[in-house]
Coordinates of C-alpha atoms and ligand atoms in Angstrom, one line a residue:
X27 CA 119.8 113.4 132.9
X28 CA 122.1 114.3 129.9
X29 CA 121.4 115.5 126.3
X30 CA 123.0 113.5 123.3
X31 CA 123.2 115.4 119.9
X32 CA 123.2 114.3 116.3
X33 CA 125.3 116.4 114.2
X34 CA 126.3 116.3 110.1
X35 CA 130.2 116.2 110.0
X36 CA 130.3 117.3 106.1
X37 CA 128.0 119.4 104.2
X38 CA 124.9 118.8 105.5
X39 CA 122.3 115.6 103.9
X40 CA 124.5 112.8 105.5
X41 CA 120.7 111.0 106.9
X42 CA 120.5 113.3 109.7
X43 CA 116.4 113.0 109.6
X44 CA 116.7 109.3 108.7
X45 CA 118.7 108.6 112.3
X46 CA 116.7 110.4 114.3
X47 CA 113.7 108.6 113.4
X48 CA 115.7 105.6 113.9
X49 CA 117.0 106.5 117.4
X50 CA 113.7 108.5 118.3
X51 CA 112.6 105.3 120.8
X52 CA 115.4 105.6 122.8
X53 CA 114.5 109.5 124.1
X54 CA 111.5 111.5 124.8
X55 CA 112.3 114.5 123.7
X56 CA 113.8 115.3 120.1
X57 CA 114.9 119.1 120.0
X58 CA 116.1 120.9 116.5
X59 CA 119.0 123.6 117.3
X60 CA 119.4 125.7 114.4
X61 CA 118.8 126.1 111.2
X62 CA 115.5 126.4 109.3
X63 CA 113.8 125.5 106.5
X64 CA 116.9 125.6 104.3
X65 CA 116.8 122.0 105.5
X66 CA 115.2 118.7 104.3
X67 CA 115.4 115.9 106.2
X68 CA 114.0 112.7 104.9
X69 CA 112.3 109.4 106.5
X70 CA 111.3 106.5 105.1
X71 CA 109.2 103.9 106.8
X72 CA 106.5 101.3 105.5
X73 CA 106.4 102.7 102.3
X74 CA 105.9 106.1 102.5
X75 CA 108.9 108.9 102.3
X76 CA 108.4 112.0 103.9
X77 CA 110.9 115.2 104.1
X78 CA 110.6 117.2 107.2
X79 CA 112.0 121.2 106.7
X80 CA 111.4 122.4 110.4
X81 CA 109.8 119.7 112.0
X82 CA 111.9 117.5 114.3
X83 CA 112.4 114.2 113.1
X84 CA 111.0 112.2 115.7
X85 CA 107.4 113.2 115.2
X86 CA 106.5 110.0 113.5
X87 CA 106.7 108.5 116.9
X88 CA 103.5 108.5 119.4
X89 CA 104.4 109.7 122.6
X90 CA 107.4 112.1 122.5
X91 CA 107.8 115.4 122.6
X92 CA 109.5 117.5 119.5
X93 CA 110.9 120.8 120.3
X94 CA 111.5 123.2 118.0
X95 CA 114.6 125.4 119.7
X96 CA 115.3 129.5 120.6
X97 CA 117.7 128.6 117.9
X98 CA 115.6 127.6 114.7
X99 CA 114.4 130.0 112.3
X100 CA 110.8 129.7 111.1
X101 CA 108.4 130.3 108.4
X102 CA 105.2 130.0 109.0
X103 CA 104.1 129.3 105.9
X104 CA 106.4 126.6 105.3
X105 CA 106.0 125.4 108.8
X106 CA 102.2 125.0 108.7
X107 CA 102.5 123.2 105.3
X108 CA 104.6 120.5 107.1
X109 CA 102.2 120.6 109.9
X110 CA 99.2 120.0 107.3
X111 CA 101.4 117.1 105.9
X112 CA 101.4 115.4 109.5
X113 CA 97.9 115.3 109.9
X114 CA 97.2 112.6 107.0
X115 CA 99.4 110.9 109.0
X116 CA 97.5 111.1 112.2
X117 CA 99.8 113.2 114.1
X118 CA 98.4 115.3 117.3
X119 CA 100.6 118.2 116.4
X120 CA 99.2 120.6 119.6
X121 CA 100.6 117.7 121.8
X122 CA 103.7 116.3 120.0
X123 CA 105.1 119.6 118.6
X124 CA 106.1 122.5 121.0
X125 CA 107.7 125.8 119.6
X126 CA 110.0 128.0 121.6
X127 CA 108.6 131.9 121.8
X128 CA 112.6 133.0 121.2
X129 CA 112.5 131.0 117.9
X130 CA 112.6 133.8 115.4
X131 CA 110.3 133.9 112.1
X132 CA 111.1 134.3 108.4
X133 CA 109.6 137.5 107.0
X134 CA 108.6 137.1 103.3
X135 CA 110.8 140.2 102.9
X136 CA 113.5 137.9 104.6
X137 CA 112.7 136.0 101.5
X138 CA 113.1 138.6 98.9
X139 CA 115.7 139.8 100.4
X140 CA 118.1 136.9 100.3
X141 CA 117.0 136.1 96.9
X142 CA 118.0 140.3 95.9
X143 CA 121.6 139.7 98.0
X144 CA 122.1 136.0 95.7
X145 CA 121.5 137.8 92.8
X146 CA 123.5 140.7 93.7
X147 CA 126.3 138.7 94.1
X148 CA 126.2 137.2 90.6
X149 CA 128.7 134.2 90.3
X150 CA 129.9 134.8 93.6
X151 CA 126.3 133.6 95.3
X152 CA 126.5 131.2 98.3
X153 CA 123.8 129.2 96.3
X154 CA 121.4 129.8 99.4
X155 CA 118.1 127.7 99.4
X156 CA 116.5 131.1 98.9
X157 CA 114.9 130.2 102.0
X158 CA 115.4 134.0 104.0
X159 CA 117.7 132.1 106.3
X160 CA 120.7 134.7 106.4
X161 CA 118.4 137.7 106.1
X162 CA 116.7 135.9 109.4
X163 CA 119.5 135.2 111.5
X164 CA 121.5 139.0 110.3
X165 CA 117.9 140.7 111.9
X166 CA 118.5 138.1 114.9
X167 CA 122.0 139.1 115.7
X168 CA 121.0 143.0 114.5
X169 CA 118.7 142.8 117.3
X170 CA 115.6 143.5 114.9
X171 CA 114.0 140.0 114.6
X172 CA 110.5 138.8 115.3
X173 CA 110.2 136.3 117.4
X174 CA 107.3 133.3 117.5
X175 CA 106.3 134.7 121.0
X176 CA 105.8 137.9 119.5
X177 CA 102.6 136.9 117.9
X178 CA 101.1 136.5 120.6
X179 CA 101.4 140.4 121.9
X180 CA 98.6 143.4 120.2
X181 CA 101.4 145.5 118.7
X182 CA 102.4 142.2 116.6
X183 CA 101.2 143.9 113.5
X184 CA 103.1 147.0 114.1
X185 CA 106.6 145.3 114.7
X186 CA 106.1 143.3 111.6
X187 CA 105.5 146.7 109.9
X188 CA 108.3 148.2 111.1
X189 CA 110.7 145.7 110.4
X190 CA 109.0 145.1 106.7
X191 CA 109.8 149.0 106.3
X192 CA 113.7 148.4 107.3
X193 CA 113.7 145.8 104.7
X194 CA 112.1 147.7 102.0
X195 CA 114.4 149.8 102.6
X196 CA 117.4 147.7 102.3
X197 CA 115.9 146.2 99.0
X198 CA 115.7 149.9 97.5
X199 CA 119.9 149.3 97.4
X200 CA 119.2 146.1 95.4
X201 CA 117.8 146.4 91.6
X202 CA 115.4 144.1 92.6
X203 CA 111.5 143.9 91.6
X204 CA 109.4 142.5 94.7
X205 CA 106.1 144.3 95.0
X206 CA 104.1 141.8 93.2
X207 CA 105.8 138.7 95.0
X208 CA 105.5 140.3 98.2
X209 CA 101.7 141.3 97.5
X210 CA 101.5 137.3 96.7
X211 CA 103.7 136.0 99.8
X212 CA 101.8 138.2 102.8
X213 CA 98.2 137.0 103.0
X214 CA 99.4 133.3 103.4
X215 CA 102.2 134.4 105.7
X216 CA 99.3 136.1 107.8
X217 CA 97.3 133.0 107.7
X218 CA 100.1 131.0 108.8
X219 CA 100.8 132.9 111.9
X220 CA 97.2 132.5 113.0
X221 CA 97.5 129.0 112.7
X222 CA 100.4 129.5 115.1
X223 CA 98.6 131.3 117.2
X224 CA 96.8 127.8 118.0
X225 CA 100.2 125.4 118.1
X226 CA 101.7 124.9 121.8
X227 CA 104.1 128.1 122.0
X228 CA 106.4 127.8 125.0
X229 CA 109.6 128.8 127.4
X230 CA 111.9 125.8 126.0
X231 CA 114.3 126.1 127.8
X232 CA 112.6 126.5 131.3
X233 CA 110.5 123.2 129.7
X234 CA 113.8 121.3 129.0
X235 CA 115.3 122.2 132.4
X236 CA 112.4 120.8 133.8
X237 CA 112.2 117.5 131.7
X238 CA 115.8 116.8 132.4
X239 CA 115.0 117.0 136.3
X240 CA 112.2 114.3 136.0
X241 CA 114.7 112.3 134.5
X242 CA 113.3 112.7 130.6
X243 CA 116.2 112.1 127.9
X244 CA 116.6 114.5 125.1
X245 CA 118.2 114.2 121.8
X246 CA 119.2 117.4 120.0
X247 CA 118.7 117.1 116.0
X248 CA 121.5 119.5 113.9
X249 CA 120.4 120.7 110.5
X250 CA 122.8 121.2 108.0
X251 CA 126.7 119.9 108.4
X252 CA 129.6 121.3 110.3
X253 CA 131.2 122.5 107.2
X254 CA 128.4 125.0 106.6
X255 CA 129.0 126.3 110.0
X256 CA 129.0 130.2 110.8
X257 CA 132.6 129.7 112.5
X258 CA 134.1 126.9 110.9
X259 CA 132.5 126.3 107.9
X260 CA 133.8 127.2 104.4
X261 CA 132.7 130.5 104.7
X262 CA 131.5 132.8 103.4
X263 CA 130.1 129.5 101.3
X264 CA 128.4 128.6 104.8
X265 CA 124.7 128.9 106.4
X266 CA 124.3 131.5 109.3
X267 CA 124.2 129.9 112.0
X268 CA 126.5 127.3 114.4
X269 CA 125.8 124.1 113.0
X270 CA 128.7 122.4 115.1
X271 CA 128.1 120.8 118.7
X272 CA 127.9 124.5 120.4
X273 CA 125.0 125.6 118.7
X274 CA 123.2 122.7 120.5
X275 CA 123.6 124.2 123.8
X276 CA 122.7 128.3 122.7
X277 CA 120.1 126.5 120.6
X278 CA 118.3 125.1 122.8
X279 CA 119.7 126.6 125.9
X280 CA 121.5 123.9 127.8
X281 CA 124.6 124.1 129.1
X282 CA 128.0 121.8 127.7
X283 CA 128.2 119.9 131.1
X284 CA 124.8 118.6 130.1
X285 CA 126.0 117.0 126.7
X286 CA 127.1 113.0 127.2
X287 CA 127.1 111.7 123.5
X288 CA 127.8 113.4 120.5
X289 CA 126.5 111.2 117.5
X290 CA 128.5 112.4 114.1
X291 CA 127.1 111.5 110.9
X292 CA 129.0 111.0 107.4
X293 CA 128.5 109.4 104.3
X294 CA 130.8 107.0 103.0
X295 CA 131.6 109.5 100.7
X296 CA 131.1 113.1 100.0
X297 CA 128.4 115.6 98.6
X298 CA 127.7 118.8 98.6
X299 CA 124.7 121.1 97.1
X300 CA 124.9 124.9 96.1
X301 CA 128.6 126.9 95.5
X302 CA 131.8 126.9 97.5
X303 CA 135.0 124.3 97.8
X304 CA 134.9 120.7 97.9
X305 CA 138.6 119.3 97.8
X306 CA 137.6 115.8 96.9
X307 CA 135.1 116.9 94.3
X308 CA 134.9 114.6 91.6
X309 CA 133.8 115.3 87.7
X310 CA 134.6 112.3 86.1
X311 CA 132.0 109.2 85.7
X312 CA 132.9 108.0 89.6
X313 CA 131.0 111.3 90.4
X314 CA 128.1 110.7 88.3
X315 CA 127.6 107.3 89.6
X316 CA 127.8 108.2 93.3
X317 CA 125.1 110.9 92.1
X318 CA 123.1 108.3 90.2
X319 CA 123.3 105.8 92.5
X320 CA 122.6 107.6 95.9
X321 CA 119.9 109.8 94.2
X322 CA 121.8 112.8 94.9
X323 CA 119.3 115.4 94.8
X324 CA 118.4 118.4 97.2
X325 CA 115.5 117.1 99.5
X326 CA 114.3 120.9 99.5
X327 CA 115.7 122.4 96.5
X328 CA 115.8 119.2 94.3
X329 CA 119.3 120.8 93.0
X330 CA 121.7 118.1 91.8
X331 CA 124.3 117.6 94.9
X332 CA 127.7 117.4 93.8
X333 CA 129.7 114.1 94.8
X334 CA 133.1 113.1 96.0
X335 CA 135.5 111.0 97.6
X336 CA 135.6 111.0 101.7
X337 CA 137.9 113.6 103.0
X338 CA 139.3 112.6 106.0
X339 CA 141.2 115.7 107.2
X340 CA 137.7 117.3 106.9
X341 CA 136.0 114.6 109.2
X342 CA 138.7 115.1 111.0
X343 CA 138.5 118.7 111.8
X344 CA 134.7 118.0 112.2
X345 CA 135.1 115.5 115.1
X346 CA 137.1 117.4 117.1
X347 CA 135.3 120.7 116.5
X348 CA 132.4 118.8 117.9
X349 CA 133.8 116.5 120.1
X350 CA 132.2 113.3 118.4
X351 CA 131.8 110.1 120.5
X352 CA 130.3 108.0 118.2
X353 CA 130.1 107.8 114.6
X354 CA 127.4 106.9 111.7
X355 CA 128.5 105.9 108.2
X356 CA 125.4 106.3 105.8
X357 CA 124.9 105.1 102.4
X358 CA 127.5 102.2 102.3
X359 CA 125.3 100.8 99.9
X360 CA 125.8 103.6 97.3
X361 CA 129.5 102.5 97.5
X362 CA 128.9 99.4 96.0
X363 CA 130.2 98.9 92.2
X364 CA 133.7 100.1 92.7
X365 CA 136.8 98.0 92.0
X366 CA 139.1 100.3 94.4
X367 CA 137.6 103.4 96.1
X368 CA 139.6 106.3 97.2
X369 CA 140.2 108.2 100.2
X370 CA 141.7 111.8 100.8
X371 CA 143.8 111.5 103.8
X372 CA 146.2 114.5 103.5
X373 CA 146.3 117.9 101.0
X374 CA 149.5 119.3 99.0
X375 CA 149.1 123.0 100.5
X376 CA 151.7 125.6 99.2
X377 CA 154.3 122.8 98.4
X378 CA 153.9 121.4 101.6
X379 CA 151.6 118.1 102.4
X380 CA 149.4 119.0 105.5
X381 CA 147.0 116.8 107.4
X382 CA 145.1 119.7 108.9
X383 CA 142.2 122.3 107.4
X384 CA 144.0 125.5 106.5
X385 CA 142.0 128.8 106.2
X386 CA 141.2 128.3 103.4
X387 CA 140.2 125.2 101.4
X388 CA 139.9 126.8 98.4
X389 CA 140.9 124.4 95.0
X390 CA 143.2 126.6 93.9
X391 CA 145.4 126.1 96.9
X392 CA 144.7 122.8 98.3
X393 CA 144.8 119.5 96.3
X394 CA 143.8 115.8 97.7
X395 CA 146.2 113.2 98.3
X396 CA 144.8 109.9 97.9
X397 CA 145.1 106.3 99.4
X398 CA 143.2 103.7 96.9
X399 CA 141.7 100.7 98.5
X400 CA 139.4 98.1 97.9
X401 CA 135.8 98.7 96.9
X402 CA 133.2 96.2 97.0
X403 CA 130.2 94.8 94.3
X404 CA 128.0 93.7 96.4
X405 CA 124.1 94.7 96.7
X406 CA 124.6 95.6 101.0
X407 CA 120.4 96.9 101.0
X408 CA 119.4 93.8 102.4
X409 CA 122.5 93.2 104.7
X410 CA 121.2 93.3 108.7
X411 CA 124.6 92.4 110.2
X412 CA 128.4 92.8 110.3
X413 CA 129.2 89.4 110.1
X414 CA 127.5 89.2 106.5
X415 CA 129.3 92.2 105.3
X416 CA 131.9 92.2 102.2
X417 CA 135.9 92.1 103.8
X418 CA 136.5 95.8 101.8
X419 CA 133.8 96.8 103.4
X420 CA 134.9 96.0 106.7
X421 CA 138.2 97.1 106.2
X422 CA 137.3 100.2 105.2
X423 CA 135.1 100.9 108.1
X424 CA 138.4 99.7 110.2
X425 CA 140.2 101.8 108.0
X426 CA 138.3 105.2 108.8
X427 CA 137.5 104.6 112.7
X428 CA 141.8 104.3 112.5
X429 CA 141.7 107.1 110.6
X430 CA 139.5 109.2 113.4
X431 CA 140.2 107.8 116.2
X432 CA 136.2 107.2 117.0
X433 CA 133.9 104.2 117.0
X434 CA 132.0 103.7 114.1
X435 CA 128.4 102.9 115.7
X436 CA 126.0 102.6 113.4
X437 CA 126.0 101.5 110.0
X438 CA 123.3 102.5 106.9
X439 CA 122.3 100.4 104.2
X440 CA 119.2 102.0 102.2
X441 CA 117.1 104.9 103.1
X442 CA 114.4 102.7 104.9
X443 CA 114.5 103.1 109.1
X444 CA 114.8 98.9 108.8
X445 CA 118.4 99.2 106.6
X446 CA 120.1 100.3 109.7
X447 CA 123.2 98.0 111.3
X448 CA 124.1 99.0 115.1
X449 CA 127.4 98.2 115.0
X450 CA 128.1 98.1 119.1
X451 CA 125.6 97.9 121.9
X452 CA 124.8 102.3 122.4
X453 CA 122.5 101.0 125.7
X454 CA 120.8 104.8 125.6
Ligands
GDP647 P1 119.6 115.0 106.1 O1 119.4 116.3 105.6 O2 120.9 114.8 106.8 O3 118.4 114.4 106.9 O4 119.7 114.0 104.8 P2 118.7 114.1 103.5 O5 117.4 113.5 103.9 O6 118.7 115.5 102.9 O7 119.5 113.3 102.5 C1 119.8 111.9 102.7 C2 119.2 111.1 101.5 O8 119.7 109.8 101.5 C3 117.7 110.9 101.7 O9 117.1 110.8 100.4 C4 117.6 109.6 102.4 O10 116.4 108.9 102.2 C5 118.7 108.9 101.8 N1 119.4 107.9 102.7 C6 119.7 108.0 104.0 N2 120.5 106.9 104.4 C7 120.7 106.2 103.3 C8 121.5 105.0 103.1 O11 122.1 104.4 103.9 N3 121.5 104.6 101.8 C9 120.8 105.2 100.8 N4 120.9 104.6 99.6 N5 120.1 106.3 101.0 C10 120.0 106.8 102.2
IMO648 P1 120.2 119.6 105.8 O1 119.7 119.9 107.2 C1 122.7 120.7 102.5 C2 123.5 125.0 101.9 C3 123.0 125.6 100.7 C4 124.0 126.7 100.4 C5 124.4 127.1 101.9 C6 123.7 128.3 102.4 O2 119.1 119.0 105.0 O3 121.4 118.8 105.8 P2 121.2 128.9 103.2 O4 119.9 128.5 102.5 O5 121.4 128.3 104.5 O6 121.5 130.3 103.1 O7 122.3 128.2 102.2 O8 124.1 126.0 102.7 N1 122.5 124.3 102.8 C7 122.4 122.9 102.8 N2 123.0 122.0 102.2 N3 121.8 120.4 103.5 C8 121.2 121.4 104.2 O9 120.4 121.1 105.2 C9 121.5 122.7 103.8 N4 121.0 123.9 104.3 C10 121.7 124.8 103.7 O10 122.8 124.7 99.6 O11 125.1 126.1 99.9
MG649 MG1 118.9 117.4 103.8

């Protein structure tokens, strides 16, 4: 049996969490990568919303498995609020959730110390979710990191002691106060990892070779967006870890021949939450209506996303990066209200027009070129087929699949699991 992964082709928030959910009944096992709790990922079903940080999305459904990868980063505190959130929802976390032991935790000083680097870095900050997530991966790659099977050895106190001393340490560089927030963030962290303790800790990858064997099917969730990558993101404006299709297979420790379908998801326009460049950026009152409209608003940060135009160069550069079979337009409905919408299908680089993304995408070098189409008014939440559609509407999904070069396979409508239009038969 293969794996099929879900991946964010822009910034991260396309409606990864939503999918998932939606595709869950089609696999048995649903495996996050990378990433931690700098991600929010939000269902909605009969009539509740929920926003899962670390906690695969498929965990709504009874009977499958959800993995949590070698290559997720995890706070325990954080993680065991989710997992407290589950259980008013009747969820048998010590059978439905299993944790890799290479995962690697999220120190409070991780914490404190990514929020001491942001502010170091005054207007240059990456506007991190203050989550500890580069602090995390730098001990990770360092070769200094804790890891969740680590708590479950006698010396765990020790290790955490010594690698709390390496970041005091560090943080005596920084002008930075932390003794009282750190005497405030360690009993619950404690706490947490007892809690742990209890959770089903496993070898994931030895567990996934195994379910792949017997024949199980696994879908591999992405957090964030493949422009936040490590590699190819706009860095340094990025996350710290591989975000693109890659980081599915040292993520979760599967090789690429085992990868059939790569599912890329996009909104039908652009957003993007903390600092760095967005070409298609827009200021005007076309970017505060996308904002209003699609409730633009961090799932974990609550931060105002900023809003654009679809780039196609970008989603470009995305699908091949990741080697997209199928693609997922989101929030077509949030589209709705414009007379003509617009498109950025080249930029003016150094005098030159160029269809490719250069090193970088910075605004002061790169500039948009537009193609204005035809928008569409109508209300598209209660729309459950094709055939029903506005024409714009399905010109312009004609209009980017020509663009790509990729089947557009499912189209989204509204938040709800139900506003979701397969597009072509995916038989998974
Ligand atoms: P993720 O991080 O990729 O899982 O995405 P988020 O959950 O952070 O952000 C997506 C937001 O858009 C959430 O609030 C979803 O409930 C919402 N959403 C998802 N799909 C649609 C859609 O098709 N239309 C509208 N209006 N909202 C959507
Ligand atoms: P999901 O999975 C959107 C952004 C942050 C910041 C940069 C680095 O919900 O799509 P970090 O906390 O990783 O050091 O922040 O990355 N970022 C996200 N933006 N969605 C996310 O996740 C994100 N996770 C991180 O805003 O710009
Ligand atoms: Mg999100």
């Amino acid at each position: 049996m293969k794996v099929d992964v879900l991946l964010g082709l822009q910034w991260g928030d396309e409606g990864k969490g939503k999918i998932v959910d939606v595709l869950t009944r089609k696999y048995d096992i649903i495996a996050r990568f990378q990433g931690g709790p700098n991600a929010g990922h939000t269902l909605e079903f009969d009539g509740i919303k929920h926003v899962l940080h670390t906690i695969p999305s498929g965990i709504f459904h009874p009977g499958t498995k959800n993995l949590i990868g070698n290559g997720v980063v995890i706070d325990p505190v954080i993680f065991c609020k989710e997992i407290a959130d589950l259980k008013v929802h009747n969820v048998n976390v010590k059978e439905a959730l299993l944790i890799s032991r290479k995962a690697h935790l999220i120190l409070p000083t991780h914490r404190i110390l990514d929020a001491a680097s942001e502010a170091a870095k005054g207007k240059n900050k990456i506007g991190s979710t203050l989550k500890g997530i580069g602090p995390t991966y730098m001990d990770k790659t360092g070769r200094n990191g804790l890891r969740v099977g680590d708590i479950e050895l006698e010396d765990f106190k020790e290790r955490y002691e010594s690698l709390k001393a390496k970041h005091e340490q560090l943080l005596s560089h920084y002008e930075f106060d932390y003794k009282e927030q750190l005497a405030e963030l360690e009993p619950a962290w404690f706490e947490a990892v007892e809690i742990m303790r209890e959770l089903t800790l496993i070898d994931s990858e030895h567990y996934l070779h195994t379910a792949l064997a017997d024949g199980k099917k696994v879908l591999a969730e992405g957090a964030q967006g493949s422009l936040l990558d490590i590699d190819f993101g706009s860095y340094p404006f990025v996350t710290s870890s591989t975000t693109t299709c890659a980081g599915s297979c040292t993520g979760l420790g599967i090789a690429p021949n085992r990868i059939e379908r790569v599912f890329g998801i996009f909104k039908a326009y652009c957003t993007r939450v903390g600092s760095g460049p967005f070409p298609t950026e827009l200021f005007d009152e076309d970017g505060a209506y996308l904002q209003e409209k699609g409730h633009e608003f961090g799932a974990t940060t609550g931060r105002p996303r900023r809003c654009g135009w679809l780039d196609i160069p970008a989603l470009k550069y995305a699908v091949s990066i990741n080697g997209v079979t199928n693609l997922i337009m989101m929030k077509a409905d949030v589209m709705s209200g414009f007379d003509t919408i617009k498109v950025c299908t080249k930029y003016r680089y150094k005098s030159e027009e160029i269809e490719h993304l250069p090193y970088s995408i910075d605004e002061s070098l790169i500039e948009p070129v537009y193609e204005e189409i035809p928008g569409w008014k109508d209300d598209l939440t209660g729309l459950d087929n094709l055939e029903d559609a506005p024409q714009a509407l399905k010109d312009y999904l004609a209009y980017v699949e020509e663009k790509i070069g990729v089947p557009i396979s499912i189209l989204s409508v509204g938040p709800n699991r139900t506003q979701t239009i397969e597009l072509e038969k995916l038989s998974l």
